[in-house]
Coordinates of C-alpha atoms and ligand atoms in Angstrom, one line a residue:
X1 CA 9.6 0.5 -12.9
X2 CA 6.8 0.1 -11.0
X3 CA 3.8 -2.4 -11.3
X4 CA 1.6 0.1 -12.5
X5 CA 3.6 2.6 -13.7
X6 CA 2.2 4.6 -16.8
X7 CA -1.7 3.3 -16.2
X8 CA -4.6 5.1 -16.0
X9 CA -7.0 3.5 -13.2
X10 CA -10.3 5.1 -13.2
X11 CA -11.5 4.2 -9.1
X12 CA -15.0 4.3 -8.7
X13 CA -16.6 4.1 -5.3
X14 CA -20.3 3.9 -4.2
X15 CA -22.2 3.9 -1.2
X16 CA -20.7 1.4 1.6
X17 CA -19.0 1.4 4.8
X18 CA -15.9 -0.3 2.7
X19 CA -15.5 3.1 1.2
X20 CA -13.0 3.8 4.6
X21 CA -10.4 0.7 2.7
X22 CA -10.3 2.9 -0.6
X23 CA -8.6 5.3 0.6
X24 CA -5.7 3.1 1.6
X25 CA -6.3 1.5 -2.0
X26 CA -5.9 4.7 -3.4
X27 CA -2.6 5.2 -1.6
X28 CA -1.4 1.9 -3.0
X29 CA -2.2 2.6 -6.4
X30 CA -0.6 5.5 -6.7
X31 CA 2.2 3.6 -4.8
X32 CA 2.5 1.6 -7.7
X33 CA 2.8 4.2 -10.1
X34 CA -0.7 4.6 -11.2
X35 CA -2.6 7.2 -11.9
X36 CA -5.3 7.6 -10.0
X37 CA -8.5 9.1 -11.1
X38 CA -11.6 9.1 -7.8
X39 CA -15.9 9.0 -9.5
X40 CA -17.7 8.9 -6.3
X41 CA -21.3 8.7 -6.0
X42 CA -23.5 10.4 -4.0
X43 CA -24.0 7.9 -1.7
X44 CA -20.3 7.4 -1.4
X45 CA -19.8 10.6 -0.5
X46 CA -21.9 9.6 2.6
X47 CA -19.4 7.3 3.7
X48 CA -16.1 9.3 2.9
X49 CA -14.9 12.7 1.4
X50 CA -14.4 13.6 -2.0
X51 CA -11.5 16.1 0.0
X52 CA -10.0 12.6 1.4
X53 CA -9.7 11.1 -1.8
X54 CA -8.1 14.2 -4.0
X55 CA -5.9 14.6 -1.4
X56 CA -4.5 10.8 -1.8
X57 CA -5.0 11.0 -5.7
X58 CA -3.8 14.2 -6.3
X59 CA -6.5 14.6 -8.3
X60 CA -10.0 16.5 -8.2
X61 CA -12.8 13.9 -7.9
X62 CA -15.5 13.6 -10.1
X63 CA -19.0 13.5 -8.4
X64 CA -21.2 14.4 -10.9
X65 CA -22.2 14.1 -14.8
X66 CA -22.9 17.7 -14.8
X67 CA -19.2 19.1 -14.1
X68 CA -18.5 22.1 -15.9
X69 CA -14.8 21.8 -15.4
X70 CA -15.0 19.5 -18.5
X71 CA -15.1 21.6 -21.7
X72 CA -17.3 19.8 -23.9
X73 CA -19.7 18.5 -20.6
X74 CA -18.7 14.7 -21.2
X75 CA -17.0 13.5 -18.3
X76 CA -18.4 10.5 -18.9
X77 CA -16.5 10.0 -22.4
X78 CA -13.3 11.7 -21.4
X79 CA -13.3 10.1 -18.1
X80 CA -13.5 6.4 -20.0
X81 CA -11.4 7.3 -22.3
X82 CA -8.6 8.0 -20.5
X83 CA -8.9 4.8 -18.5
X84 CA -6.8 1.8 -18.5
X85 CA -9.0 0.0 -16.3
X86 CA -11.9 1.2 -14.4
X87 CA -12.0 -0.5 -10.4
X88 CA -14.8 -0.1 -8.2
X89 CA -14.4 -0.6 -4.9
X90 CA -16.5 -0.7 -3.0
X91 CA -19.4 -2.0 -5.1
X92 CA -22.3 -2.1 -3.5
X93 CA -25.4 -4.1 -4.2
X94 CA -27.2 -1.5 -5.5
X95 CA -24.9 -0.3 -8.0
X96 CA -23.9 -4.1 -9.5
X97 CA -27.9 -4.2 -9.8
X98 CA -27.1 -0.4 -12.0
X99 CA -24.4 -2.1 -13.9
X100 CA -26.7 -5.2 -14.7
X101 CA -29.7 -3.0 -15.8
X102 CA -27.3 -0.8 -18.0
X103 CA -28.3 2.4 -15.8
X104 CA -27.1 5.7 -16.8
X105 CA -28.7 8.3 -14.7
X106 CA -25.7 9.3 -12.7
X107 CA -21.7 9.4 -13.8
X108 CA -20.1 6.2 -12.3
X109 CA -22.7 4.2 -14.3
X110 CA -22.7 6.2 -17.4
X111 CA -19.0 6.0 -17.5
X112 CA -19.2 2.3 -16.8
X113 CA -22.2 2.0 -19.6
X114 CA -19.9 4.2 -22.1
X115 CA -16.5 2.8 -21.6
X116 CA -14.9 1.3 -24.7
X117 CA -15.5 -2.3 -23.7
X118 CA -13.0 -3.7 -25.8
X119 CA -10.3 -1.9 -24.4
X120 CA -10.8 -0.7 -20.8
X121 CA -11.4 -3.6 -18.7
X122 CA -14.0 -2.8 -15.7
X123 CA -13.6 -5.0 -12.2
X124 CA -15.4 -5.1 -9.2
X125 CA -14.6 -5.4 -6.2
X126 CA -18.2 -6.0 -4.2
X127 CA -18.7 -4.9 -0.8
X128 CA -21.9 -5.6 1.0
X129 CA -23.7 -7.6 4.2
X130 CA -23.6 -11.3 4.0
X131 CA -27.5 -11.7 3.2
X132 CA -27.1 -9.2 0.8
X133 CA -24.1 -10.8 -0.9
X134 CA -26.0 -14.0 -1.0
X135 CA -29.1 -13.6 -2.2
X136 CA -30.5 -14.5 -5.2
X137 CA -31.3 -11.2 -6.7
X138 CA -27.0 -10.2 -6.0
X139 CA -25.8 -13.2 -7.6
X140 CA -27.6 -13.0 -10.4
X141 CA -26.8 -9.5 -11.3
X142 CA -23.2 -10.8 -10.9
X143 CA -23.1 -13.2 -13.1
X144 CA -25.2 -11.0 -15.4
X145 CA -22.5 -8.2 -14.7
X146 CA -19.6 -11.0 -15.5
X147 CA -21.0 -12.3 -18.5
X148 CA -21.3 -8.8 -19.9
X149 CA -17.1 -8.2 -19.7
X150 CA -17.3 -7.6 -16.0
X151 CA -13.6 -9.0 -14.0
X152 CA -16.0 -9.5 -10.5
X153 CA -13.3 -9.8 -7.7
X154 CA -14.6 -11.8 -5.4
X155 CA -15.5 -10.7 -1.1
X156 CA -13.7 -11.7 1.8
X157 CA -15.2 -13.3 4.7
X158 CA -14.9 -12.2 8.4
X159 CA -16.9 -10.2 10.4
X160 CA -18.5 -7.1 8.9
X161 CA -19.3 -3.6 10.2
X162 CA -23.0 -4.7 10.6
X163 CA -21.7 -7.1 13.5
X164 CA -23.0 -10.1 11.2
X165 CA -19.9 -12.5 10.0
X166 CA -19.7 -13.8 6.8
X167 CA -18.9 -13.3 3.2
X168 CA -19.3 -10.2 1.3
X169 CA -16.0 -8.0 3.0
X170 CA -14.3 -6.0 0.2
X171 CA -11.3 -7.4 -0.7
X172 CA -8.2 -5.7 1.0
X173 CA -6.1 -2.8 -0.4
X174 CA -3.2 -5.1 -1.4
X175 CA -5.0 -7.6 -2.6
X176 CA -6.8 -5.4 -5.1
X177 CA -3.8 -3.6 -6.1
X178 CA -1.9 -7.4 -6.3
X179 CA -4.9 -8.0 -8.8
X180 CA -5.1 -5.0 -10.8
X181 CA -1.5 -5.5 -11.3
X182 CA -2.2 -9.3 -12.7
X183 CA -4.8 -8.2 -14.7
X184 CA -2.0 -6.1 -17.3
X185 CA 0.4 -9.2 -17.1
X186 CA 0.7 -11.0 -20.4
X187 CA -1.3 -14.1 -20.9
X188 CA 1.5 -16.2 -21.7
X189 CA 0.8 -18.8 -20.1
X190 CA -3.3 -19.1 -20.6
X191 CA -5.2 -22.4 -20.0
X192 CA -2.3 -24.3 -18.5
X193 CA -1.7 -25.7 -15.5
X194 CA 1.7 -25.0 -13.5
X195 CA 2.9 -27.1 -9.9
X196 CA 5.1 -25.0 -7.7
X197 CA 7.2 -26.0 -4.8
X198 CA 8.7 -23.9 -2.7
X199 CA 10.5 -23.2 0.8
X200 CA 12.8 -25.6 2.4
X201 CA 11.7 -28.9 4.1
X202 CA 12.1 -29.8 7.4
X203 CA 13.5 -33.5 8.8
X204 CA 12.3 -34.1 11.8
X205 CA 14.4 -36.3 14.7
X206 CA 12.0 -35.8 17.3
X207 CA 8.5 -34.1 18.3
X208 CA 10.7 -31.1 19.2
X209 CA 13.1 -30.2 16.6
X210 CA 14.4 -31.6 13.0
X211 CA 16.9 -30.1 10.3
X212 CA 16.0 -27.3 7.7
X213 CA 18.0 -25.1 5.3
X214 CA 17.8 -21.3 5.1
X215 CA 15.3 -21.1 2.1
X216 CA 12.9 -18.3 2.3
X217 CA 10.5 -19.5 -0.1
X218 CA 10.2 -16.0 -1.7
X219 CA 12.1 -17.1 -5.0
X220 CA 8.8 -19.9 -5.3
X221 CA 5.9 -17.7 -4.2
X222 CA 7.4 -15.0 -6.8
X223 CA 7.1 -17.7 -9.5
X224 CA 3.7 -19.0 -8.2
X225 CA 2.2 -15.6 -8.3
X226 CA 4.1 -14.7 -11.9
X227 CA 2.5 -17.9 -13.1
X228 CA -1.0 -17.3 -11.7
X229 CA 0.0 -13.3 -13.3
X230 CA 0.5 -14.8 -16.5
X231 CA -2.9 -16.6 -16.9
X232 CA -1.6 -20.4 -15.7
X233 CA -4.0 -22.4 -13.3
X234 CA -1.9 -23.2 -10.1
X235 CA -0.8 -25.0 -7.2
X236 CA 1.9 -24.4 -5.0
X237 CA 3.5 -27.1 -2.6
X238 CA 5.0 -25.2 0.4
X239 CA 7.7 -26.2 2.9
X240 CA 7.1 -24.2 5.9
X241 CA 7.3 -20.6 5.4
X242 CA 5.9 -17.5 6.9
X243 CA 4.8 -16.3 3.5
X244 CA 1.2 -14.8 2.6
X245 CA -0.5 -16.9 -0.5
X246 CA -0.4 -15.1 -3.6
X247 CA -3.8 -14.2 -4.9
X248 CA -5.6 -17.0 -6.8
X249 CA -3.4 -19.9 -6.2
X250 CA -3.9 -23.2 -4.6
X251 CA -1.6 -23.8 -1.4
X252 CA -0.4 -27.4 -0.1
X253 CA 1.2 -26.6 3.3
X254 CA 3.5 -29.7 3.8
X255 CA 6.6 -30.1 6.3
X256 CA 9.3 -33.2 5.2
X257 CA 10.6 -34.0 1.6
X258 CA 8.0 -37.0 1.9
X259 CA 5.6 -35.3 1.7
X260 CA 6.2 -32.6 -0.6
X261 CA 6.6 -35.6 -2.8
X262 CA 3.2 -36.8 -1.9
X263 CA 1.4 -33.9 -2.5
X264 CA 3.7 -33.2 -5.7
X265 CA 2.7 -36.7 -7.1
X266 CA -1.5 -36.0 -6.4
X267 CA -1.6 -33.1 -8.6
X268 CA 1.0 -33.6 -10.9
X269 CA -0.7 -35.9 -13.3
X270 CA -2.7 -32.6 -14.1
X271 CA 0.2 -30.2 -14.7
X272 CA 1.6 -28.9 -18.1
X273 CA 4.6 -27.3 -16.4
X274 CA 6.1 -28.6 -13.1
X275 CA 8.6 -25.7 -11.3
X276 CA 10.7 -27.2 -8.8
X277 CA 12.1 -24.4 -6.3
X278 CA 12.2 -25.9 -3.2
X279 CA 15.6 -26.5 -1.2
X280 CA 14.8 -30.1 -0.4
X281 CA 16.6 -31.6 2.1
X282 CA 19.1 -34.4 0.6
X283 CA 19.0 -36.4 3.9
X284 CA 16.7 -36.8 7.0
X285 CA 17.4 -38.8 10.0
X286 CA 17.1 -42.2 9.5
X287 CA 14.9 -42.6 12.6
X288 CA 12.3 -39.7 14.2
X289 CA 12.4 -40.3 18.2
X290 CA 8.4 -40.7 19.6
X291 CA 9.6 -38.4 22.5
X292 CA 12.2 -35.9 23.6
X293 CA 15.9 -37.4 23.1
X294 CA 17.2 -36.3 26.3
X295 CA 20.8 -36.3 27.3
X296 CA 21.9 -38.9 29.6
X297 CA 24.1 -37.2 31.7
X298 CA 27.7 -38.5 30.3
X299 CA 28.4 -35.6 28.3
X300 CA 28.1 -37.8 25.0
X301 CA 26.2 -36.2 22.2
X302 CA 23.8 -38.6 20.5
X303 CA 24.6 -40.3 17.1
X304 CA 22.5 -39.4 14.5
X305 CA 22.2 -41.5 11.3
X306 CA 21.0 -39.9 8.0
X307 CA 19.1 -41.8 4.9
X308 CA 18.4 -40.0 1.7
X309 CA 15.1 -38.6 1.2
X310 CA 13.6 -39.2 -2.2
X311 CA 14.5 -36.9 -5.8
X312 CA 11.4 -35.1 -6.5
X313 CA 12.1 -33.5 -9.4
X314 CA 14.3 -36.3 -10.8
X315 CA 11.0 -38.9 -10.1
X316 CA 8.8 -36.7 -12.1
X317 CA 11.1 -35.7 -14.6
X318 CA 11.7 -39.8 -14.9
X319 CA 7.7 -40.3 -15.2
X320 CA 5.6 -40.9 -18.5
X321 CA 4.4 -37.9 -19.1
X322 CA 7.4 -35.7 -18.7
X323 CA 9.4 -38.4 -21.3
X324 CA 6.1 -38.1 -23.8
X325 CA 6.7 -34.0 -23.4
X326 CA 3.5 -33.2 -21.6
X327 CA 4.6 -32.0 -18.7
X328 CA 7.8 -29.5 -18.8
X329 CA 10.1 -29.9 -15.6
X330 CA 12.1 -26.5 -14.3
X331 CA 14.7 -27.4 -11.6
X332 CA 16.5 -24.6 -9.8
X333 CA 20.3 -24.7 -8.3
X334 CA 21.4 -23.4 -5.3
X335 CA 25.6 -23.0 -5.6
X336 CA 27.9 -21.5 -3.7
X337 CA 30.8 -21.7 -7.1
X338 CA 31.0 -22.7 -10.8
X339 CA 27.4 -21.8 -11.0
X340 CA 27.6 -22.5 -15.3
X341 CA 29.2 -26.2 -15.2
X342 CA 27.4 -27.3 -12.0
X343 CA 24.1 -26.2 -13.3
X344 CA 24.6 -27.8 -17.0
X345 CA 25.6 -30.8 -15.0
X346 CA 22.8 -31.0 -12.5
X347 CA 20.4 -30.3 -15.7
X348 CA 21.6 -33.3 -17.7
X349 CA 21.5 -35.3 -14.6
X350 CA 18.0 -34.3 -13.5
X351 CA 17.2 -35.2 -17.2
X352 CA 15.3 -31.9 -17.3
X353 CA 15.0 -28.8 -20.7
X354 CA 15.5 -26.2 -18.1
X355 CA 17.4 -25.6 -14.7
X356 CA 17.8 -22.1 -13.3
X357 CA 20.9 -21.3 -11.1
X358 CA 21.8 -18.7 -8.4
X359 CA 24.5 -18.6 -5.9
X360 CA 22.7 -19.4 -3.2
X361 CA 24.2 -17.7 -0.3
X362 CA 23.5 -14.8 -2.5
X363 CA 19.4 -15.6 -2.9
X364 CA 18.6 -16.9 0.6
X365 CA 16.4 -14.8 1.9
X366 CA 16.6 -11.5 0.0
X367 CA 14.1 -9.7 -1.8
X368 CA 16.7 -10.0 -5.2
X369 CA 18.1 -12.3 -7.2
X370 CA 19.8 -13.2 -10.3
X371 CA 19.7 -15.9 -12.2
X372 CA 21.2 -18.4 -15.3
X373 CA 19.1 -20.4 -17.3
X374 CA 20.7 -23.5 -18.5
X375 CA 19.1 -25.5 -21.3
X376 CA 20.5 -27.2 -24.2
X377 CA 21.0 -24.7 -26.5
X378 CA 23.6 -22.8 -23.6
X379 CA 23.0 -20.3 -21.0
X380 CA 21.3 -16.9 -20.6
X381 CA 21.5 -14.4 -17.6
X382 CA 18.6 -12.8 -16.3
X383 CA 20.4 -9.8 -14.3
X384 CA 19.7 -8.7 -10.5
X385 CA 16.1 -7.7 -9.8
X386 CA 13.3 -8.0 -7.4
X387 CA 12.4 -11.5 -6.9
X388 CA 9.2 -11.0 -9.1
X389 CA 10.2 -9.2 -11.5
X390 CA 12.7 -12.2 -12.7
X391 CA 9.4 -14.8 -11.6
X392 CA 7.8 -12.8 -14.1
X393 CA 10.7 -12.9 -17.3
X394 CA 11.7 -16.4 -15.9
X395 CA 8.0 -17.3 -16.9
X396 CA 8.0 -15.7 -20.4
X397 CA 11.0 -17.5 -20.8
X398 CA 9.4 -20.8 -19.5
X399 CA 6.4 -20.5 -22.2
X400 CA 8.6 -19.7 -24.7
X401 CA 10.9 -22.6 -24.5
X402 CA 7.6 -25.0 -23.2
X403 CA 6.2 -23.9 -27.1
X404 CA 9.4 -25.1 -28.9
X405 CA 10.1 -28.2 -26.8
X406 CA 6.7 -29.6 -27.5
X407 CA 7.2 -29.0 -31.0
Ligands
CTP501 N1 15.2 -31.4 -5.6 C1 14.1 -32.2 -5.4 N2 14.2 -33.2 -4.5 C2 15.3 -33.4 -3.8 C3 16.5 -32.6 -4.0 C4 16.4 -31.6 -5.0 O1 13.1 -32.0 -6.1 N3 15.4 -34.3 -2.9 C5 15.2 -30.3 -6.7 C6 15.2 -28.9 -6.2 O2 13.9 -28.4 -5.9 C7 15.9 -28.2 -7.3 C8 16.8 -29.2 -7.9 O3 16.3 -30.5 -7.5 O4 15.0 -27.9 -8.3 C9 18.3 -29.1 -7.5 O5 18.5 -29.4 -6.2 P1 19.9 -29.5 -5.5 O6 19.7 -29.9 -4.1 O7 20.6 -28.2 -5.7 O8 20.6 -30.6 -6.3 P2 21.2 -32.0 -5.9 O9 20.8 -33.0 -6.9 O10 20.9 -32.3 -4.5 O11 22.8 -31.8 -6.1 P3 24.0 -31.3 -5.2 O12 23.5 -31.7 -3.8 O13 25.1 -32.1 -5.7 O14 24.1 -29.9 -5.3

């Protein structure tokens, strides 16, 4: 199944140079299984062909209010009506400006205006020149626009087609298909508050290298985003990774299990559910060399002493407010055998409700998984799927048991 599979996405664009983007955001909507119906108006047509975009959608576009193609003249009902959501992107200034007014003189508007509210969410994604973006006139329309029902995106910054630099970019393809795709998640996890580490850490002996672990960090980014998905506020501590940020979430970049402790501890006090997916190291050299260790010429290799680097998720799991059941700890298992007994084990040991094993040679790295949740009641497989996919039923399953436990 894809993410979208089964929706209806009404795509509206309007005049802008960001209308060259929707046609690789129409490719990756349909990509995701949507179904893509292009409204373009007139001054969109300026910037790109209603020919471009039927040929992505597979669909004839709609340009005008006045199509006869529609038997009873009504595009602007049937169009709406169809819709699961309706995305415009590019937005431009003028038309956010329409939509505040409650304009209805041409058929992107009038659908907008006539869409069951209730039922088919409308989002913008705005596209425009920095002074335009920030003036006064733009963001009040916006937040007139927002407080009518409106899901306003957000811009980018970076330089813009005018040669100016600054905000008002439209968003990229992925990243409205990434939110589009959050937006039909289930709110399971609404109004709270969810800590996330992730990736492996990394010891350092000296300014040149250090010991690490094979993590990937894609297991904890899944989750993060899954989280973020499912309506939770949240922050993400990450060893270091090569991964891109999902949408909407907070990223701590930190290196050594220190520190991921540190930053864990400064924004745990504000967490309802901590998630704890990181491969921490276990040990780091007991002493990190100012310079270069060097090798002195005897053909001895140096001795390197190890200390233990602190527990993170046994330290919060230990403090106050996970003992008073505020704060719900998750710990994850990396084995390579006996994944049930070593992960019942580990979970009594951690003191945690929940740990969630894998074999780890089996998880490092790849895009899929499987896992066991171990809790007190027993165990319960979550079969081999796409990373996200089981971030997104390992959170259902986190609310769930976060309700009861509390209880
Ligand atoms: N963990 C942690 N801090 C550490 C070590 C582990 O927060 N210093 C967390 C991991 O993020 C994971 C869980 O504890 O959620 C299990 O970690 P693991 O290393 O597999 O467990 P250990 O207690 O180290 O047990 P063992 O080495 O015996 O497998």
């Amino acid at each position: 199944m894809s993410d979208l599979s089964g929706k209806h996405i009404v795509l509206g664009l309007t005049g802008g140079i960001a209308c060259f983007k929707s046609a690789e955001l129409c490719r990756g909507l349909v990509k995701a299984g949507a179904a893509v119906q292009v409204v373009m108006t007139e001054a969109a047509e300026q910037f790109i062909t209603a020919v471009t975009m039927q040929a992505l959608s597979n669909r004839p576009v709609y340009t005008s209010q006045w199509d006869a193609r529609e038997d009873n003249n009504m595009p602007h009902i049937n169009l709406s009506r169809q819709a699961d959501a309706i995305l415009l992107a590019p937005c431009s200034a003028d038309f956010i400006a329409r939509l505040a007014q409650g304009r209805a003189d041409e058929l992107l508007s009038l659908l907008c205006l006539a869409r069951p509210a209730d039922r088919v969410p409308l989002l913008l994604a705005p596209a425009m020149n920095r002074e335009m973006w920030a003036h006064p006139a733009t963001q009040r329309n916006l937040a007139q626009v927002a407080a009518d029902g409106a899901h306003v995106l957000g811009v980018g910054s970076g330089d813009q087609a005018c040669g100016e630099t600054g905000d008002g970019r439209m968003l990229e393809a992925d990243e409205l298909v990434e939110e589009l795709t959050a937006l039909f998640q289930p709110k399971v996890l609404a109004g709270q508050r969810v800590l996330v580490t992730a990736g492996p850490t990394f010891e350092a002996m000296d300014p040149i290298r250090g010991i690490t672990n094979h993590s990937s960090g894609k297991m904890g980014f899944a989750i993060a985003r899954a989280a973020r998905e499912a309506g939770a506020e949240v922050t993400l501590v990450a060893g270091p990774v090569a991964l891109a940020t999902p949408r909407g979430v907070r990223r701590v970049d930190v290196k050594s299990a220190r520190q991921m402790l540190a930053a864990t501890q400064a924004d745990v006090d504000r967490a309802d559910i901590f998630i704890a997916t990181a491969a921490v190291a276990d040990w780091r050299p007991a002493t990190e060399a100012d310079q270069k260790i060097k090798k002195d010429g005897t053909g001895d290799a140096p001795t390197i002493a190890f200390t233990e680097n602190p527990d993170i998720l046994a330290t919060v799991a230990k403090s106050e407010r996970a003992q008073r059941r505020e704060l719900f700890c998750v710990g994850f298992a990396a084995e390579s055998q006996d994944l049930a007994n070593n992960a019942q084990a580990k979970r009594e040991r951690k003191g945690i409700p929940l740990l969630v094993g894998n074999i780890g040679p089996l998880a490092f790295g790849q895009d899929d998984n499987q896992l066991l949740l171990v809790d007190a009641q027993g165990t319960r497989e979550l079969p081999r799927a796409s990373k996200l996919v089981l971030a997104r039923h390992l959170v259902g399953e986190i609310a769930r048991r976060q309700a009861a436990w509390k209880q």
